[in-house]
Short mmCIF file of C-alpha atoms and ligand atoms in Angstrom, two decimals:
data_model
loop_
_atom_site.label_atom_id
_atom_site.label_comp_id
_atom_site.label_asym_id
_atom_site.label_seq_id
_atom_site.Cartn_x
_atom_site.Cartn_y
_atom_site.Cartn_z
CA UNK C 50 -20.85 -163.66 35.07
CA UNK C 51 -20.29 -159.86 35.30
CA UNK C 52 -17.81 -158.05 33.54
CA UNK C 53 -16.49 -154.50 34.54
CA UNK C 54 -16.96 -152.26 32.03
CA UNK C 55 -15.38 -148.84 32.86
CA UNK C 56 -17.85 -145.77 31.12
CA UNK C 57 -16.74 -143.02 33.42
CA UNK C 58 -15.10 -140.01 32.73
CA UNK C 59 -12.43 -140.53 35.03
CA UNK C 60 -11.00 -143.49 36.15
CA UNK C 61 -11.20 -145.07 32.77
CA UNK C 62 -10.52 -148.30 31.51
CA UNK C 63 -6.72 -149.65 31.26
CA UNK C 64 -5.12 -151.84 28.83
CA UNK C 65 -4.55 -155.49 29.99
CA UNK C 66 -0.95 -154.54 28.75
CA UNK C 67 -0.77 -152.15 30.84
CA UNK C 68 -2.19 -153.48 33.62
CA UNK C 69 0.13 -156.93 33.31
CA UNK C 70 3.27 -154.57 33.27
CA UNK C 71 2.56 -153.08 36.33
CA UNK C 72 2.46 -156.41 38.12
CA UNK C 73 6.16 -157.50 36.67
CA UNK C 74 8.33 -157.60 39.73
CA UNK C 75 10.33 -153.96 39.79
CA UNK C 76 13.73 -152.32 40.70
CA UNK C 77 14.38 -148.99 42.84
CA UNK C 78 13.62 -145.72 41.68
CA UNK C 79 16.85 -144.31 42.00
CA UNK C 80 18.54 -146.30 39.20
CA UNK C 81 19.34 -146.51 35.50
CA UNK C 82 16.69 -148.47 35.14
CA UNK C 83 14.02 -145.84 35.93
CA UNK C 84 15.86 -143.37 34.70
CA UNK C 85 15.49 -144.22 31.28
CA UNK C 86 11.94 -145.08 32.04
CA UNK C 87 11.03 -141.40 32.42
CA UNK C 88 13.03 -140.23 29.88
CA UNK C 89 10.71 -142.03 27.52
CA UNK C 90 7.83 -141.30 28.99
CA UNK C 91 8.50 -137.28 28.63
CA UNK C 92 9.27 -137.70 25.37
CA UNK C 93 6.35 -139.58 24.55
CA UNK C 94 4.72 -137.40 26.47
CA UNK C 95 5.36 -134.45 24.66
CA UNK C 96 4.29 -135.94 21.51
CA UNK C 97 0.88 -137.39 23.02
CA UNK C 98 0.35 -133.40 24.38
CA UNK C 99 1.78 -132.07 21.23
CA UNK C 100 4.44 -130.08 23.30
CA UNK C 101 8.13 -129.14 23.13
CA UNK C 102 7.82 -127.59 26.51
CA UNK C 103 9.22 -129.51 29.39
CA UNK C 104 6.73 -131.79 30.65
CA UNK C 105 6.69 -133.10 34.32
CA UNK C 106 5.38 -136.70 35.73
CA UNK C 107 4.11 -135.53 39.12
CA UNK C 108 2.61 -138.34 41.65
CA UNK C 109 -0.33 -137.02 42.84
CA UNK C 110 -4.06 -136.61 40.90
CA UNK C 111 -4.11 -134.09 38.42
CA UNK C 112 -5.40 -132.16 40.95
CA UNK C 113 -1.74 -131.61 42.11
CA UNK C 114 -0.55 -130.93 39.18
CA UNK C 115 -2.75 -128.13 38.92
CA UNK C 116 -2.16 -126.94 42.29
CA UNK C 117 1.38 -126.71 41.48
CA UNK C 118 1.07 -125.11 38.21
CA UNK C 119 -1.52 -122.53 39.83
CA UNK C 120 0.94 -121.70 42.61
CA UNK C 121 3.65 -121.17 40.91
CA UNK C 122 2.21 -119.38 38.07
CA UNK C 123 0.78 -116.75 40.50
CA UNK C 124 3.41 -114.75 42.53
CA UNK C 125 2.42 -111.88 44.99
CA UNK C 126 1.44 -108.88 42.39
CA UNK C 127 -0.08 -111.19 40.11
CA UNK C 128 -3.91 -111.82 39.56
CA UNK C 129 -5.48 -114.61 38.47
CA UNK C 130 -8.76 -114.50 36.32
CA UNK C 131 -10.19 -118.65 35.97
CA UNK C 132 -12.90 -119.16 33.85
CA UNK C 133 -15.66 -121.45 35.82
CA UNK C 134 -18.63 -123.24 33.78
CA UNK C 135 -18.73 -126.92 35.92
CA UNK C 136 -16.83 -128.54 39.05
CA UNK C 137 -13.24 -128.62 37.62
CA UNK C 138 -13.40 -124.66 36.49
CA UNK C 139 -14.39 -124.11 40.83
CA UNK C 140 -12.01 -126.16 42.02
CA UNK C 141 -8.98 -123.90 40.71
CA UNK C 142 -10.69 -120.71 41.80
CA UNK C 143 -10.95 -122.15 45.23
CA UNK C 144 -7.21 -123.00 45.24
CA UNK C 145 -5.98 -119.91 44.53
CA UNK C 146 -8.37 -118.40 47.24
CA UNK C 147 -7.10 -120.94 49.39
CA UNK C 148 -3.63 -120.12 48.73
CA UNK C 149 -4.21 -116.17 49.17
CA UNK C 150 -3.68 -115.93 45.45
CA UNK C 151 -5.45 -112.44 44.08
CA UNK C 152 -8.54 -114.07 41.72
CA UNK C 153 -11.31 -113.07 39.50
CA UNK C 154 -13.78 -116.10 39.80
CA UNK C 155 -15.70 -115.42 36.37
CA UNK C 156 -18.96 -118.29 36.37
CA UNK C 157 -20.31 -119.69 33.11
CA UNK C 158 -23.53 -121.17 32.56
CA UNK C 159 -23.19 -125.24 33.38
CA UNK C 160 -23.39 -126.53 30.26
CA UNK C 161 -22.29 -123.40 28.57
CA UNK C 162 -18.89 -122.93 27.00
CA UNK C 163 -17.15 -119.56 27.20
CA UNK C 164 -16.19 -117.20 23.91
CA UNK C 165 -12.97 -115.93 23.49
CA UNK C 166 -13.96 -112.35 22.92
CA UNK C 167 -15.55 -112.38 26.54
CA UNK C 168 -12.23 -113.37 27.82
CA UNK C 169 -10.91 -110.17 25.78
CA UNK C 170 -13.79 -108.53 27.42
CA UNK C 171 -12.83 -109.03 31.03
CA UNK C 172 -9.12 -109.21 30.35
CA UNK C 173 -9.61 -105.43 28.19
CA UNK C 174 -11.34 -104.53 31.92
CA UNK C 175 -8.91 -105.41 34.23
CA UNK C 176 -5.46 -104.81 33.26
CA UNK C 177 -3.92 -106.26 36.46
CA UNK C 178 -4.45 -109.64 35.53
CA UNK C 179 -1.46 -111.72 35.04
CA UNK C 180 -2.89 -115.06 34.14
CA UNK C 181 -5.87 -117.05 32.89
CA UNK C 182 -6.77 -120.31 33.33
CA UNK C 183 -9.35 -122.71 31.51
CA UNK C 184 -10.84 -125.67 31.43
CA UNK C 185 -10.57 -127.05 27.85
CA UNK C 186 -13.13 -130.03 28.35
CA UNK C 187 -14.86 -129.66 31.52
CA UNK C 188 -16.01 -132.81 32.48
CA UNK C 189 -18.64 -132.39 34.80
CA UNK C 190 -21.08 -130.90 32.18
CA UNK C 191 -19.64 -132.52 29.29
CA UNK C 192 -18.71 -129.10 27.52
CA UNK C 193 -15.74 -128.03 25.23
CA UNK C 194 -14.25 -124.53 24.75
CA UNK C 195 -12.85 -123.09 21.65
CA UNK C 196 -8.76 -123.30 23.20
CA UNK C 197 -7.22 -122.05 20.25
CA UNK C 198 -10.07 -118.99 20.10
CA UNK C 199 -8.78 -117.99 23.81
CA UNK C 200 -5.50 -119.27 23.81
CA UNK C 201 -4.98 -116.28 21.03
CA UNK C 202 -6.78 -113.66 23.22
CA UNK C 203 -4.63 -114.68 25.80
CA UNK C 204 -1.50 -114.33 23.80
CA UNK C 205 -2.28 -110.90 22.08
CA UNK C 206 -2.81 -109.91 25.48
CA UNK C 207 0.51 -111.12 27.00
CA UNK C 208 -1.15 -113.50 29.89
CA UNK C 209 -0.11 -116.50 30.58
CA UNK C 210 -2.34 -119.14 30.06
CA UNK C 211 -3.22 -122.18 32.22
CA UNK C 212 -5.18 -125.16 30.80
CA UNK C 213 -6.73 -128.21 32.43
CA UNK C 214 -6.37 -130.75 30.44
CA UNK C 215 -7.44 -133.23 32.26
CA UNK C 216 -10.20 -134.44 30.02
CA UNK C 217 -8.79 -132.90 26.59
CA UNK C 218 -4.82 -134.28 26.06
CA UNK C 219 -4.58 -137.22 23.90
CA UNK C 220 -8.60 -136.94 23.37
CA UNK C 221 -9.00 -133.79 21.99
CA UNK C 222 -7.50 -131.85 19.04
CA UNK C 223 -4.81 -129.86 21.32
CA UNK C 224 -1.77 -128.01 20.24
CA UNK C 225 -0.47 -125.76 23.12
CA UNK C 226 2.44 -124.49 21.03
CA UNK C 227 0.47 -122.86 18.17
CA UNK C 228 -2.34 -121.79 20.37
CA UNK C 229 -0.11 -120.20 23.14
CA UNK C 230 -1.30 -121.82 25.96
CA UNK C 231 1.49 -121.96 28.86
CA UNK C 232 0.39 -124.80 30.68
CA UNK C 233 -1.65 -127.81 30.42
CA UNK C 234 -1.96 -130.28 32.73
CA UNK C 235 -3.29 -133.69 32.73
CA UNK C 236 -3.48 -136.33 35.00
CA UNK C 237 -2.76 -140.51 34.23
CA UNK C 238 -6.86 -141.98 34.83
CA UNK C 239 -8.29 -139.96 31.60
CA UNK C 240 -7.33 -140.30 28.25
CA UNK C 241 -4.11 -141.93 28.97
CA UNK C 242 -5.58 -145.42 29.95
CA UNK C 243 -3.92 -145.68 33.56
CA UNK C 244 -5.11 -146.24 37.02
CA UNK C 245 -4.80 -142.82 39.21
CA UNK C 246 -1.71 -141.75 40.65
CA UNK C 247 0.07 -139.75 38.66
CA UNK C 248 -0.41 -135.88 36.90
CA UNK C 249 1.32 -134.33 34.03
CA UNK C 250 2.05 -130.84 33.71
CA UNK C 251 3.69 -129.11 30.52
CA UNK C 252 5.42 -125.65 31.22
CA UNK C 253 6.60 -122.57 28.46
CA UNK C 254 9.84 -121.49 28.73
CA UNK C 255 7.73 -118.19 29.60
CA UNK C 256 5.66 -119.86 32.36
CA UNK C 257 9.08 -120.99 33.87
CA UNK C 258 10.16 -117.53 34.12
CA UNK C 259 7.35 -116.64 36.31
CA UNK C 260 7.91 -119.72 38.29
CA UNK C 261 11.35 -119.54 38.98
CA UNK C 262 10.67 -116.01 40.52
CA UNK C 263 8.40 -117.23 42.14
CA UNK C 264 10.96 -118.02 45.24
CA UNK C 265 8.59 -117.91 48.23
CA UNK C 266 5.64 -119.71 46.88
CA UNK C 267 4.11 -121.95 49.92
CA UNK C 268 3.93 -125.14 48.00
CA UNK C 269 6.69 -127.81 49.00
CA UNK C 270 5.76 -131.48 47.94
CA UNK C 271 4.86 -129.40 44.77
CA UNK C 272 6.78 -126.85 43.63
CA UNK C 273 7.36 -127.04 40.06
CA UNK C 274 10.76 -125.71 40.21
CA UNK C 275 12.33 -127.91 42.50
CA UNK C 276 10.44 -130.92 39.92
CA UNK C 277 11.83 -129.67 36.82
CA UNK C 278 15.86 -129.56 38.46
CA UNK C 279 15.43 -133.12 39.22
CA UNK C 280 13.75 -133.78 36.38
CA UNK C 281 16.91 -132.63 33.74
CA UNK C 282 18.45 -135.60 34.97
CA UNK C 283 15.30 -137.88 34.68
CA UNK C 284 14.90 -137.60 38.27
CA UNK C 285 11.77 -137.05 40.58
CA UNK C 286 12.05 -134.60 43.90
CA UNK C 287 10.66 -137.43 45.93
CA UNK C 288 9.27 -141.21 45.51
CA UNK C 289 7.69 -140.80 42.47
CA UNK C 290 4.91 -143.63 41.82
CA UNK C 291 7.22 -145.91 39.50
CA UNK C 292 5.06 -148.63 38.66
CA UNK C 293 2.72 -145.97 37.22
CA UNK C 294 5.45 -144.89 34.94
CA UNK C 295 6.14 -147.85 33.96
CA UNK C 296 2.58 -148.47 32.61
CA UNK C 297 2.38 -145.20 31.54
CA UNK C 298 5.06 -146.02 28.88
CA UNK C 299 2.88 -149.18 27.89
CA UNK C 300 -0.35 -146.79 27.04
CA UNK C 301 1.55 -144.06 25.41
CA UNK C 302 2.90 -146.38 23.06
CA UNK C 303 -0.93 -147.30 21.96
CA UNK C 304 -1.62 -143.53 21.44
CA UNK C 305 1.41 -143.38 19.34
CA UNK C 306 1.38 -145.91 17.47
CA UNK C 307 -2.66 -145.64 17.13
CA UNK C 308 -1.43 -141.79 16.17
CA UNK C 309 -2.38 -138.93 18.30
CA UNK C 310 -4.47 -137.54 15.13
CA UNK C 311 -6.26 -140.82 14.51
CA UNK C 312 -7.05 -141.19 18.26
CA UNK C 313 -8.74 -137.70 18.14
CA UNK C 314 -10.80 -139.02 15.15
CA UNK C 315 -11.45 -142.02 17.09
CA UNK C 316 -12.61 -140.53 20.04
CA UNK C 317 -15.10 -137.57 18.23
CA UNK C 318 -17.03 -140.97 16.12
CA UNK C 319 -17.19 -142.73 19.51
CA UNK C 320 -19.09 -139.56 20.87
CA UNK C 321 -21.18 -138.48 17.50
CA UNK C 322 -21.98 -142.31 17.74
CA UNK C 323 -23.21 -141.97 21.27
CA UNK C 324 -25.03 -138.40 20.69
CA UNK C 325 -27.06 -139.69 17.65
CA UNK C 326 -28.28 -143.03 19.17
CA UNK C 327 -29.19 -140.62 22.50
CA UNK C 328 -31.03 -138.44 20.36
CA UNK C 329 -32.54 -141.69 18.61
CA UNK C 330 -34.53 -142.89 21.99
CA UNK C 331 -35.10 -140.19 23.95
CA UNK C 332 -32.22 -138.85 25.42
CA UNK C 333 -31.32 -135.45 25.20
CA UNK C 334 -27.35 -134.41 24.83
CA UNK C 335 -26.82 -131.93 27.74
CA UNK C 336 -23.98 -129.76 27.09
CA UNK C 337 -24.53 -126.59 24.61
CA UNK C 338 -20.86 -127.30 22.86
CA UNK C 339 -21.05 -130.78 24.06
CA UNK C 340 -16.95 -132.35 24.44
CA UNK C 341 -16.63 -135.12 22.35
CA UNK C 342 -14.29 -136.63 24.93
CA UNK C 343 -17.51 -137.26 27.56
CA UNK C 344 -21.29 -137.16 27.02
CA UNK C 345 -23.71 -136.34 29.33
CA UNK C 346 -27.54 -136.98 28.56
CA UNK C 347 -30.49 -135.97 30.64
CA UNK C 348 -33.29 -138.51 30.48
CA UNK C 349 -37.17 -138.98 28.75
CA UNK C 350 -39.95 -137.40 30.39
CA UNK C 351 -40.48 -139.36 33.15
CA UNK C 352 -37.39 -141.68 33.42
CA UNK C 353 -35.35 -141.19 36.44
CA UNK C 354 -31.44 -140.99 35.35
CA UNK C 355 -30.69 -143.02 38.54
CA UNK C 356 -32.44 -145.54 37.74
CA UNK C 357 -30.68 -146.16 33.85
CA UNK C 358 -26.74 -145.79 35.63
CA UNK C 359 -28.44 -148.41 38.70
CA UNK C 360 -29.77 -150.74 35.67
CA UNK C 361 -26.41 -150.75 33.52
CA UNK C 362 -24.53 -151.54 36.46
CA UNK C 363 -26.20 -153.89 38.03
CA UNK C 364 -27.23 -155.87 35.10
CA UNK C 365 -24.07 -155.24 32.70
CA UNK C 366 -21.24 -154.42 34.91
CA UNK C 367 -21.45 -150.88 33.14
CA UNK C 368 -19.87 -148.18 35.15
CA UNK C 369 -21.40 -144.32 34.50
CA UNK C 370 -20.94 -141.32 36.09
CA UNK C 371 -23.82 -138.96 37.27
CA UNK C 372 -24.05 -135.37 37.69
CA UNK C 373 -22.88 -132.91 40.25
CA UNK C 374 -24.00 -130.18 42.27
CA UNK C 375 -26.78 -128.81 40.79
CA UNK C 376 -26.70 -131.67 38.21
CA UNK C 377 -27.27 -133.99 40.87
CA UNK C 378 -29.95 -136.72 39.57
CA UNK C 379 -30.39 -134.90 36.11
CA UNK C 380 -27.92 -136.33 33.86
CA UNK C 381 -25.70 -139.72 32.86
CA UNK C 382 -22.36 -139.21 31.74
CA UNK C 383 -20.36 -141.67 29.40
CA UNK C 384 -16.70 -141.88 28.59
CA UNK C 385 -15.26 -141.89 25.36
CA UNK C 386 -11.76 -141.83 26.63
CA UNK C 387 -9.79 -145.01 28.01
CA UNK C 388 -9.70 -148.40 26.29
CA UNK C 389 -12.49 -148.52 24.69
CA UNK C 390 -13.26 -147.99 21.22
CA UNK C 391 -16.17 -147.23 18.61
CA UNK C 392 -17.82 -151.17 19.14
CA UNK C 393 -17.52 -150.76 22.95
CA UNK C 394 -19.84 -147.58 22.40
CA UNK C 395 -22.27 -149.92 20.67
CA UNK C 396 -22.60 -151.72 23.68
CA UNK C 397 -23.14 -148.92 25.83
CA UNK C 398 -26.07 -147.84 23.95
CA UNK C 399 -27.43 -151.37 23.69
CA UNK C 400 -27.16 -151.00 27.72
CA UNK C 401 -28.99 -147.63 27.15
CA UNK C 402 -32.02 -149.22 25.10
CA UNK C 403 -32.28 -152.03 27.46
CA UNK C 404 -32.35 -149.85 30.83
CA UNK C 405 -34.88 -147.64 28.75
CA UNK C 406 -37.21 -150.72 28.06
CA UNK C 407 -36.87 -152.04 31.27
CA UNK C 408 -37.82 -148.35 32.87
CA UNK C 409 -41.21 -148.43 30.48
CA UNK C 410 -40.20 -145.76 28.47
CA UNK C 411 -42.22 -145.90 24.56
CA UNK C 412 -39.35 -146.32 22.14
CA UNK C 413 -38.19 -147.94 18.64
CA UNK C 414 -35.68 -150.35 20.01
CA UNK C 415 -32.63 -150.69 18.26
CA UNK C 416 -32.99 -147.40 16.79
CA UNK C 417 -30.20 -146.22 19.33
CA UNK C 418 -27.88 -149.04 17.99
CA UNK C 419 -29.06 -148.45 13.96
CA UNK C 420 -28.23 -144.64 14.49
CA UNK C 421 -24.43 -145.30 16.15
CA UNK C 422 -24.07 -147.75 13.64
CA UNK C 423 -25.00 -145.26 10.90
CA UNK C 424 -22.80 -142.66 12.12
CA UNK C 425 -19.46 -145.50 12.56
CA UNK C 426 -20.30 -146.62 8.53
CA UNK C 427 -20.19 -143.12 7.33
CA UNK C 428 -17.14 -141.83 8.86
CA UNK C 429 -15.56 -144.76 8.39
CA UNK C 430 -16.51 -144.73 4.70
CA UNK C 431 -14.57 -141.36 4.54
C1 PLP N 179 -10.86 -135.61 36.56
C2 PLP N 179 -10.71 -134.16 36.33
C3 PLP N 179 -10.03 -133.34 37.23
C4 PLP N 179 -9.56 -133.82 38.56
O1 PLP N 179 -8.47 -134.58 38.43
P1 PLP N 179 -8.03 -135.57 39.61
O2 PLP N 179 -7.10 -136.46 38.87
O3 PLP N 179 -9.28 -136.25 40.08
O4 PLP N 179 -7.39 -134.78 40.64
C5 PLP N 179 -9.87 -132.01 36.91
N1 PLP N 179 -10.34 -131.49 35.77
C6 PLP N 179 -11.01 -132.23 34.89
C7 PLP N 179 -11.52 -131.59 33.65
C8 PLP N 179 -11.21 -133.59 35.14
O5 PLP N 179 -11.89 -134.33 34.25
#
């Protein structure tokens, strides 16, 4: 017997719910039927990303999403300044290269998280930039950035500012409204419990200016514009990945009803759990301002991080992520986002002690488990 148990940052466990609805026989897209469907999945939508903005269900990764939202967000005269600390932050500098968009590709330490007054800093020395975009939890190094610190350097400074999300909506405390962030974009495989398919992109009523101007942009499959017309009458440009949708509505109604403040909770004991029973056998916690959305550990003296991910999934049916790039081989990652909650975390970390032990490495075992468990009594105590 081997269970699948999903630990990684991205696809991430889905709701047997969820998963059950998808499989109910299904209708066309172009009826009344699916019509209301997306009109309750914006809605609860908005309230999962804390946004009155239009929100748009895009079929594609949230890779697409972004794509859009960086195209259209960046007309000719503008300049685009993207804040790069991991994988994620790259990837949007290299699409607006690709796309002939006019960047500033500023690189952070991996593992590093960026301060808001050095995004005043390079903003205060180039004027010409139009637009900023961050990575709130960048998931390749585990690491958080202080959103609401930038998001109001950004707005005293009349930018526009672009968020992935990917790894921080309906994880993460988040509200793009107060903290004048433009655009956030998500995608379904993260935090909201589905398979991939499908990205999510919220847009300001001053982001839409820009991208309404924004008449020649080279995008077609996805131009935002053309998204959000069809999408006032609950509409999609083009086949839009229904059956997604329709689970979509099944896991948003767990956040909601969970409440979006009570998941965040949730999800920052799952990771303090995980950190302190790390910490309790040997592990060290990576990241500098570590995301509590995704941990990433490097390994004891002497303990080869392939070797623990190899152990807990070939034993245990426990799926981790590794590192990247120059990461490659030095840490473990573990998701705290998907269905999973604080006891599923114990039995990562039981996983963790028993790869440990079986890898020879000099430990109190148990200690990993007696230090998550600590953590899970006191907070829930409070
Ligand atoms: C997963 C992830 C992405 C990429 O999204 P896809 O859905 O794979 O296209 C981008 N940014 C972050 C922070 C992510 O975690």
């Amino acid at each position: 017997m081997k269970k699948i148990r999903l630990f990684t940052p991205g696809p991430c466990q889905t709701p047997e719910e969820a998963l059950i609805e998808m499989a109910r026989p299904f209708e066309h897209h172009r009826t009344d039927w699916f019509k209301d469907l997306l009109k309750d999945c914006t809605k609860k939508l908005q309230k999962v990303i804390k946004t009155d903005n239009d929100v748009l269900i895009i079929t594609g990764s949230g890779t697409a999403a972004a794509e859009g939202a960086i195209v259209g967000c960046c007309p000719p005269g503008s300049k685009l300044l993207t804040i790069e600390g991991g994988k994620f932050g790259q990837r949007w500098g290299e699409i607006a290269q690709q796309f002939g968009i006019e960047v500033t590709r500023h690189a952070v330490p991996w593992g590093t998280a960026i301060q808001p007054q050095e995004v005043k800093a390079l903003l205060d020395a180039d004027p010409a930039i139009t637009a900023v975009m961050v990575v709130h939890s960048e998931t390749s190094t585990a690491t958080a950035c202080d959103l609401e610190g930038i998001g109001k350097v950004t707005g005293d400074a009349g930018k526009l500012l672009l968020v992935d999300g990917i790894t921080s909506a309906g994880a993460l405390p988040l509200y793009p409204d107060k903290w004048n962030v433009d655009v956030v974009i998500t995608g379904s495989q993260k935090a909201l419990m589905l398979p991939p398919g499908l990205g999510f992109v919220s847009v300001s009523d001053r982001a839409w200016k820009v991208i309404e101007g924004n008449a020649k942009q080279s995008t077609y499959y996805l131009n935002l514009a053309k998204a959000r017309k069809a999408a006032t009458k609950y509409d999609t440009p083009y086949t839009p990945a229904h059956l997604l949708v329709r689970g979509l509505n099944i896991t948003l109604d767990l956040l909601l009803d969970e409440g979006i403040e009570n998941v965040w909770k949730r999800v920052a004991t799952m990771a303090a759990m995980t950190r302190a029973a790390g910490e309790a056998v040997g592990m060290k916690v990576f990241s500098k301002h570590p995301s509590d959305s995704v941990t990433a550990f490097e390994a004891p003296n002497g303990i080869d991080v392939g070797e623990i991910s190899k152990f807990l999934k070939k034993r245990y049916g426990i799926h981790t992520a590794g590192g990247q790039d120059e990461l490659k081989g030095r840490i473990i990652r573990f998701s705290h986002m998907g269905w999973l909650d604080e006891l599923d975390m114990l039995v990562a970390i039981g996983g963790i002690e028993q790869a440990l032990y079986a890898l020879g490495h000099k430990f109190d075992i148990g200690a990993g488990v007696r230090a998550a468990q600590a953590v899970l009594a006191e907070r829930s105590a409070k």
